[in-house]
CSV table of C-alpha atoms (C1' of nucleotides) in Angstrom, one decimal:
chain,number,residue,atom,x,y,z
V,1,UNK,CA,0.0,0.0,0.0
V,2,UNK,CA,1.2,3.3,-0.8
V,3,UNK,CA,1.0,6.2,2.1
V,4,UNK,CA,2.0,10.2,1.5
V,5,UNK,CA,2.3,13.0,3.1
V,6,UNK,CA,1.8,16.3,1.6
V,7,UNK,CA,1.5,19.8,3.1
V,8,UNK,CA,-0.6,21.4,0.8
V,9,UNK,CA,-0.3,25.1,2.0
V,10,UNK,CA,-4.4,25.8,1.8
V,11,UNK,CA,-6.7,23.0,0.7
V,12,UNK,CA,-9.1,25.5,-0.9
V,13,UNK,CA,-6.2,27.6,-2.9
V,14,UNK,CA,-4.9,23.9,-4.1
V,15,UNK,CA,-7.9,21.8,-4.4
V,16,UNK,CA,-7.7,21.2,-8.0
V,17,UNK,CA,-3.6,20.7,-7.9
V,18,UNK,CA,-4.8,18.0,-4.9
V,19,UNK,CA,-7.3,16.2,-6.8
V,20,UNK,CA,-5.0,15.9,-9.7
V,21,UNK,CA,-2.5,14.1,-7.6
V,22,UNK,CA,-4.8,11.7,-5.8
V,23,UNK,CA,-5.9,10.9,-9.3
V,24,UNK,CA,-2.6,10.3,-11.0
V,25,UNK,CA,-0.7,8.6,-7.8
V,26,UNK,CA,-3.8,6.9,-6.4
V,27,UNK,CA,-2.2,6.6,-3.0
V,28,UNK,CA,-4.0,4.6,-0.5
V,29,UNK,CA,-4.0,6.8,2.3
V,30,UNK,CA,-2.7,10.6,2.1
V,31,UNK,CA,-1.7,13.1,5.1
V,32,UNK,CA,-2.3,16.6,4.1
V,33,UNK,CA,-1.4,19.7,6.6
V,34,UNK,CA,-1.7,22.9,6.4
V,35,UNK,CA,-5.5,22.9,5.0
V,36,UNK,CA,-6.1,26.8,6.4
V,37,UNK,CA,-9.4,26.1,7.1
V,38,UNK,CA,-11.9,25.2,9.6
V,39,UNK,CA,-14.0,22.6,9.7
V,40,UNK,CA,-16.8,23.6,7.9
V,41,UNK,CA,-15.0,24.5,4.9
V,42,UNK,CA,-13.2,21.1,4.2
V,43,UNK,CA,-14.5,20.1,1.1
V,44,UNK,CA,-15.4,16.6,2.2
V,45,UNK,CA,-17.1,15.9,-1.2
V,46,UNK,CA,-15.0,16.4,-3.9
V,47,UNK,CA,-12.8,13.9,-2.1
V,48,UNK,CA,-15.9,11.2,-2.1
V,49,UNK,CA,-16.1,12.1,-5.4
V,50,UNK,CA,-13.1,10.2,-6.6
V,51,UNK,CA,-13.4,7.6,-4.0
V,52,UNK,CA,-11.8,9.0,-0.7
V,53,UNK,CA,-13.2,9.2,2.8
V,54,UNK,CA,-11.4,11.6,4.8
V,55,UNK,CA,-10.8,13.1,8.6
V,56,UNK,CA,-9.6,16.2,9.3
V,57,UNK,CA,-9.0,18.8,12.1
V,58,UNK,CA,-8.9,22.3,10.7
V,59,UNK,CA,-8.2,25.9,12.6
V,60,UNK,CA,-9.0,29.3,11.1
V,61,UNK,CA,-6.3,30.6,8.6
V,62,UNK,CA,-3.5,28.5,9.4
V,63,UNK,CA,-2.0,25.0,10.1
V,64,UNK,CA,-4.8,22.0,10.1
V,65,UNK,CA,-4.4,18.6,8.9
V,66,UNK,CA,-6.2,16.2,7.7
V,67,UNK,CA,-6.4,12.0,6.5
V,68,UNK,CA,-7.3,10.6,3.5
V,69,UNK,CA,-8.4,7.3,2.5
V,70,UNK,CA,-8.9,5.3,-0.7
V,71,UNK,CA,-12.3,3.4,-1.0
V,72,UNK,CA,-12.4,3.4,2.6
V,73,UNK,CA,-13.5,5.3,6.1
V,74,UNK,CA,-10.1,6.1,8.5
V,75,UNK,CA,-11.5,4.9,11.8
V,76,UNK,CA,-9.9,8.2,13.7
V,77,UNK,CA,-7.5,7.2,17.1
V,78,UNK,CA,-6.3,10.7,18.5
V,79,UNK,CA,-7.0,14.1,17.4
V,80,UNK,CA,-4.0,16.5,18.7
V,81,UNK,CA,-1.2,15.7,21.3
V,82,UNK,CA,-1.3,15.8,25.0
V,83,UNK,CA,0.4,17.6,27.2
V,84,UNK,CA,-0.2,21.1,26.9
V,85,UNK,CA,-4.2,22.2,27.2
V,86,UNK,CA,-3.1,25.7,26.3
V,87,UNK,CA,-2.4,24.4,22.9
V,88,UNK,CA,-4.8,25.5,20.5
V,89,UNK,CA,-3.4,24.1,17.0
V,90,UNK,CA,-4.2,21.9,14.6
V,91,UNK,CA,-1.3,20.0,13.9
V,92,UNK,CA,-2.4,16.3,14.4
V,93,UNK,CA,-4.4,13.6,13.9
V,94,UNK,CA,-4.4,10.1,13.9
V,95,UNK,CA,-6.4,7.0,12.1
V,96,UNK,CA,-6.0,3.3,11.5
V,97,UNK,CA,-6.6,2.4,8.0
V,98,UNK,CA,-6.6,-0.9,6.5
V,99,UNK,CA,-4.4,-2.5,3.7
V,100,UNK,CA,-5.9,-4.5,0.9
V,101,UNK,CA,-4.9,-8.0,2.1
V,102,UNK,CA,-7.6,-6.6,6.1
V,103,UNK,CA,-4.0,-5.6,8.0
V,104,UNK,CA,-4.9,-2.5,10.4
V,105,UNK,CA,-2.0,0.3,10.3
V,106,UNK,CA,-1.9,3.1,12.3
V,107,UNK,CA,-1.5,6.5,10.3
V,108,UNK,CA,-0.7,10.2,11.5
V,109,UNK,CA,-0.8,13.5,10.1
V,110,UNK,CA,1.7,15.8,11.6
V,111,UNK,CA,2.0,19.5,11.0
V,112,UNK,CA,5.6,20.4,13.5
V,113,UNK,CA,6.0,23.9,14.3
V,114,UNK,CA,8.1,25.8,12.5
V,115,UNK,CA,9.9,27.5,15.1
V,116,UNK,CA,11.1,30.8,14.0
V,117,UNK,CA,12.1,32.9,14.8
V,118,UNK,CA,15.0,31.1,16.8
V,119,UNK,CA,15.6,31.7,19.6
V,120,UNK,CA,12.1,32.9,21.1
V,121,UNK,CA,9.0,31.7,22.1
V,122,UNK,CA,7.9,30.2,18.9
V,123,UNK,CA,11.3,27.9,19.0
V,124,UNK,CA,10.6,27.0,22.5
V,125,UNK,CA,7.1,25.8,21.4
V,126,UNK,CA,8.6,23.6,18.6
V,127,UNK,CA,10.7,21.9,21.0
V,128,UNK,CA,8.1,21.1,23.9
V,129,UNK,CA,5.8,20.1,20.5
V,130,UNK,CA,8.8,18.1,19.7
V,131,UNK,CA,8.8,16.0,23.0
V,132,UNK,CA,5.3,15.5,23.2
V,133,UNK,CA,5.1,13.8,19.5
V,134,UNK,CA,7.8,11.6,21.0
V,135,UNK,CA,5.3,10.7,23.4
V,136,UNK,CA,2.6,9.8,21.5
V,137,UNK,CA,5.3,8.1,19.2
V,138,UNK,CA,6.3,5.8,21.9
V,139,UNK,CA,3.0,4.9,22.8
V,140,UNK,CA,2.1,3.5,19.0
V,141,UNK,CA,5.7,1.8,19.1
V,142,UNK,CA,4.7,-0.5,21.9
V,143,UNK,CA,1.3,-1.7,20.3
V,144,UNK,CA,3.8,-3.2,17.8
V,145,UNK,CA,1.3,-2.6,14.6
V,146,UNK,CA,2.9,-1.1,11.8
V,147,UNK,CA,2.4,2.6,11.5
V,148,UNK,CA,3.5,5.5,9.9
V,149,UNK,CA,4.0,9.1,10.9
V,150,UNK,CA,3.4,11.1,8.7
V,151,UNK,CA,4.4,14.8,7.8
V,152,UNK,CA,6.1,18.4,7.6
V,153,UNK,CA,8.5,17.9,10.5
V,154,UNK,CA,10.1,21.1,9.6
V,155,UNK,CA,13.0,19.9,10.3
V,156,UNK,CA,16.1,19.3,7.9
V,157,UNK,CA,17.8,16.4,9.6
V,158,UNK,CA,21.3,16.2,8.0
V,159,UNK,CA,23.1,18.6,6.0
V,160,UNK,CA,22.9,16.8,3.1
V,161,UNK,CA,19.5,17.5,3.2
V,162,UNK,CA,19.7,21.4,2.5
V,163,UNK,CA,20.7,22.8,-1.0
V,164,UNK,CA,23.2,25.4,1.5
V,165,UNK,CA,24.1,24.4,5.0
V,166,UNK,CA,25.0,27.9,4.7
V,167,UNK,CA,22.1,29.5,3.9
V,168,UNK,CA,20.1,27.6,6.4
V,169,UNK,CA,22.3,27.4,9.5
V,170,UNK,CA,20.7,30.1,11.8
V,171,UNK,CA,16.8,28.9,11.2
V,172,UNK,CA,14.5,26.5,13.4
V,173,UNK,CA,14.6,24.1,10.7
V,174,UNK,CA,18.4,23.1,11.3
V,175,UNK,CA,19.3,24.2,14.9
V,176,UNK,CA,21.0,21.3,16.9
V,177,UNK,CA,18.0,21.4,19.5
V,178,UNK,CA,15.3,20.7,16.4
V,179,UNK,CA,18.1,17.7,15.2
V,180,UNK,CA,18.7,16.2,18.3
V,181,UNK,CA,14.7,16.0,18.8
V,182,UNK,CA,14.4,14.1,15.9
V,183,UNK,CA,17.5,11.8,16.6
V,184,UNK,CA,15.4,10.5,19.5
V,185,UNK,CA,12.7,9.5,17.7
V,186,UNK,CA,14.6,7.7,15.8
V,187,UNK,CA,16.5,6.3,18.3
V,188,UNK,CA,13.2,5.2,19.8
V,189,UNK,CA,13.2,2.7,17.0
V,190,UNK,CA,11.6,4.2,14.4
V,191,UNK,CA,12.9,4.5,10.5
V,192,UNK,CA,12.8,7.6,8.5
V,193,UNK,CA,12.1,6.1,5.2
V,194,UNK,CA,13.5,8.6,2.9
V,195,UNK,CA,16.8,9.2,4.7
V,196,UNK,CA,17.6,5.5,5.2
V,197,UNK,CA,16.8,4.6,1.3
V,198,UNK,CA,18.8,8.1,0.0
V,199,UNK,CA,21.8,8.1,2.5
V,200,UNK,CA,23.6,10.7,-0.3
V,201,UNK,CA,20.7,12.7,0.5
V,202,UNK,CA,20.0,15.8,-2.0
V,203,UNK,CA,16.2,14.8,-2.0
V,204,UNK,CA,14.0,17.8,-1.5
V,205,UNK,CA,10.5,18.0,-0.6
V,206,UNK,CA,10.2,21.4,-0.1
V,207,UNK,CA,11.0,24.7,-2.6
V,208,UNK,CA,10.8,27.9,-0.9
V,209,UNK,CA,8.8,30.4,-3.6
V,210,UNK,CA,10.9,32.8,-2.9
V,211,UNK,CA,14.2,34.0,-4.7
V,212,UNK,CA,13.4,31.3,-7.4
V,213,UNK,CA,14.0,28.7,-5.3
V,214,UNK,CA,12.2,25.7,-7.8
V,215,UNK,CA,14.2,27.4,-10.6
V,216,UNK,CA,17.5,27.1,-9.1
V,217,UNK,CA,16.5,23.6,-7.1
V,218,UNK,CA,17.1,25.4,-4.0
V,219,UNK,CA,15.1,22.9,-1.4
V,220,UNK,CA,15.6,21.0,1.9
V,221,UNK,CA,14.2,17.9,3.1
V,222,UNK,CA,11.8,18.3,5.9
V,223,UNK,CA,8.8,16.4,4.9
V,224,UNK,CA,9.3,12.6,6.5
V,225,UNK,CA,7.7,9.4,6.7
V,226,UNK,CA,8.5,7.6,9.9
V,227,UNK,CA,8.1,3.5,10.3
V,228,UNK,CA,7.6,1.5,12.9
V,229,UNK,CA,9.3,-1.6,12.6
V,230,UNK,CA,6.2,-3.7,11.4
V,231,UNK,CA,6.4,-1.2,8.7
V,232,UNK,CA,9.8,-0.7,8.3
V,233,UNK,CA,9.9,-3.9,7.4
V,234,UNK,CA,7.6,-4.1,4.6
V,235,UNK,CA,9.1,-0.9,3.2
V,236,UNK,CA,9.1,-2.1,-0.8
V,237,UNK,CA,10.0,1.9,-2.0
V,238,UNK,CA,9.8,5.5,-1.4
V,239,UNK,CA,10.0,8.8,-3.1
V,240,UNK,CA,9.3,12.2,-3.9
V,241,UNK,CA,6.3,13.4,-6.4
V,242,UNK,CA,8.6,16.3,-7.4
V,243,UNK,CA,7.2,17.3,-10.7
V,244,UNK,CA,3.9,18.1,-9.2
V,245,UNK,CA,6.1,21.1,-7.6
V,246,UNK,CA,6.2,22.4,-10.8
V,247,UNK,CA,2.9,22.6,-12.3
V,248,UNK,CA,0.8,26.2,-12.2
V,249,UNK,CA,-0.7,27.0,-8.5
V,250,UNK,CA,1.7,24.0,-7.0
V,251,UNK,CA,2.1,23.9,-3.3
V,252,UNK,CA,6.0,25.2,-1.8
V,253,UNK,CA,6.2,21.3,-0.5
V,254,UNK,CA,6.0,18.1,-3.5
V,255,UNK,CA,4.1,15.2,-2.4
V,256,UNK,CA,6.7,12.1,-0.6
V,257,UNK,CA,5.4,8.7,-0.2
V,258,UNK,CA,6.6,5.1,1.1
V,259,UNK,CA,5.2,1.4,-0.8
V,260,UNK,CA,4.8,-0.8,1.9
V,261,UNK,CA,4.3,-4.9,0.8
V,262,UNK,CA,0.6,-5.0,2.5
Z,1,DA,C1',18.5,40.6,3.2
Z,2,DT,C1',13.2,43.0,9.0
Z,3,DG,C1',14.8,41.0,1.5
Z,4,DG,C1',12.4,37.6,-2.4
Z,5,DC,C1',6.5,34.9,-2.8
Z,6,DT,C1',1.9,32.8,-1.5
Z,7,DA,C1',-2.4,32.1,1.2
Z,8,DT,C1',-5.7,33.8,4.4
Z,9,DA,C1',-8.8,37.2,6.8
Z,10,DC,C1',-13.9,41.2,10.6
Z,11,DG,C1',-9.1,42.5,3.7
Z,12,DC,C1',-6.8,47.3,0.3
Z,13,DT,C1',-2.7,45.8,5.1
Z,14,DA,C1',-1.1,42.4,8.3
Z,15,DT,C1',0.4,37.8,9.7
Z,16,DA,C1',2.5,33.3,9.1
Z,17,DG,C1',5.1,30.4,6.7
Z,18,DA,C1',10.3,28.1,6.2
DNA sequence: ATGGCTATACGCTATAGA
């Protein structure tokens, strides 16, 4: 089965970019974040439409996320992280799906903070955001199902995942802190797909739209998939959509994907 | 480079993104 993540940057700006993809790639289950929109504007529909149920957890203007699922209902299993009450964002959700041959996998859409400006409040945020994904991710892990987590990390996690170290070295995205956050989840036991399959790295997901940054092939790598082992080791493929970056009204992020053998 | 571009909202200017 194939999963993606893809942050969309505003489901109603990008709808028609969105259901182009889901009809070329026909992924089975596809993570979307930063849908900038509440719930009662998610168009729900036009996704059953073409064969996709969907859950989703929007917020006014910014952030939101959202799951959605070929020829089937996600059967939702937390909607955002705990830890801080005071949190007010949309930046998770979480379903089990099931694969063609009836195997239940647990799915997540994750929308990380960005973190700038660093250092500050916002960066602070990122970081206690950062601790309490780890959380959640260590309560999947010992279920033992396979699962994937899913998202815009924002978070480049080696430097040959950034077009310039240079360019990038003072921003949230690359700080040590932001790094060594991610390290642990990994070193919880889970796999980033992407990074383990390109260790040469220079695989972007993400082209800022500034300063001709598709042009030039100016990205990073901050969009992940992460496995469990159940998952991990099923993991068939894994790549990056990147011509869909290029098409007119395309998202700053291209959609990345894993093929799991179930 | 407090730059560049894009999307959203109690909109014609501000905020957030990365």
């Amino acid at each position: 089965m194939r999963i993606a993540s893809f942050n969309i940057n505003g489901i109603k700006a990008r709808l028609p970019r969105l259901l182009e993809w889901l009809e070329e790639t026909k992924p089975d289950v596809a993570c979307l974040q930063e849908i900038k929109t509440q719930d009662e504007g998610f168009p729900a529909a036009e996704f059953e439409k073409i064969g996709y149920g969907a859950i989703w957890h929007g917020q006014k203007s910014f952030n939101g996320v959202a799951i959605l699922t070929k020829d089937q209902e996600p059967e939702e299993t937390k909607r955002g992280l705990d830890g801080e009450p005071e949190d007010e964002h949309s930046r998770y959700l979480e379903a089990n799906v099931k694969s063609a041959d009836g195997k239940t996998v647990r799915v997540a859409s994750i929308y990380l903070p960005n973190g700038n400006p660093q250092p500050g409040p916002k960066f602070d945020f990122k970081l206690r955001w950062m601790k309490r994904l780890r959380n959640r991710a260590t309560e999947i892990w010992q279920n033992e199902v396979p699962a994937v987590l899913a998202g815009d990390y924002n978070v480049i996690p080696r430097d040959n995942d950034v077009f310039s170290v240079k360019a990038m070295e003072s921003d949230a995205l690359m700080q040590p802190e932001s790094r060594q956050a991610y390290q642990r989840i990994l070193n919880d036991g889970w796999t980033d797909a992407l990074g383990v399959s390109y260790p040469a790295g220079k695989i972007w997901t993400y082209w800022d739209y500034r300063s001709g940054g598709w042009q030039r092939d100016q990205g990073f790598r901050i969009d992940h998939l992460l496995l469990s082992p159940l998952a991990a080791d099923q993991l068939n493929r894994c790549g990056v959509d990147k011509e869909h970056r290029g098409r007119e009204k395309a998202s700053d992020h291209a959609p990345t994907w894993v093929e799991l053998n179930f």
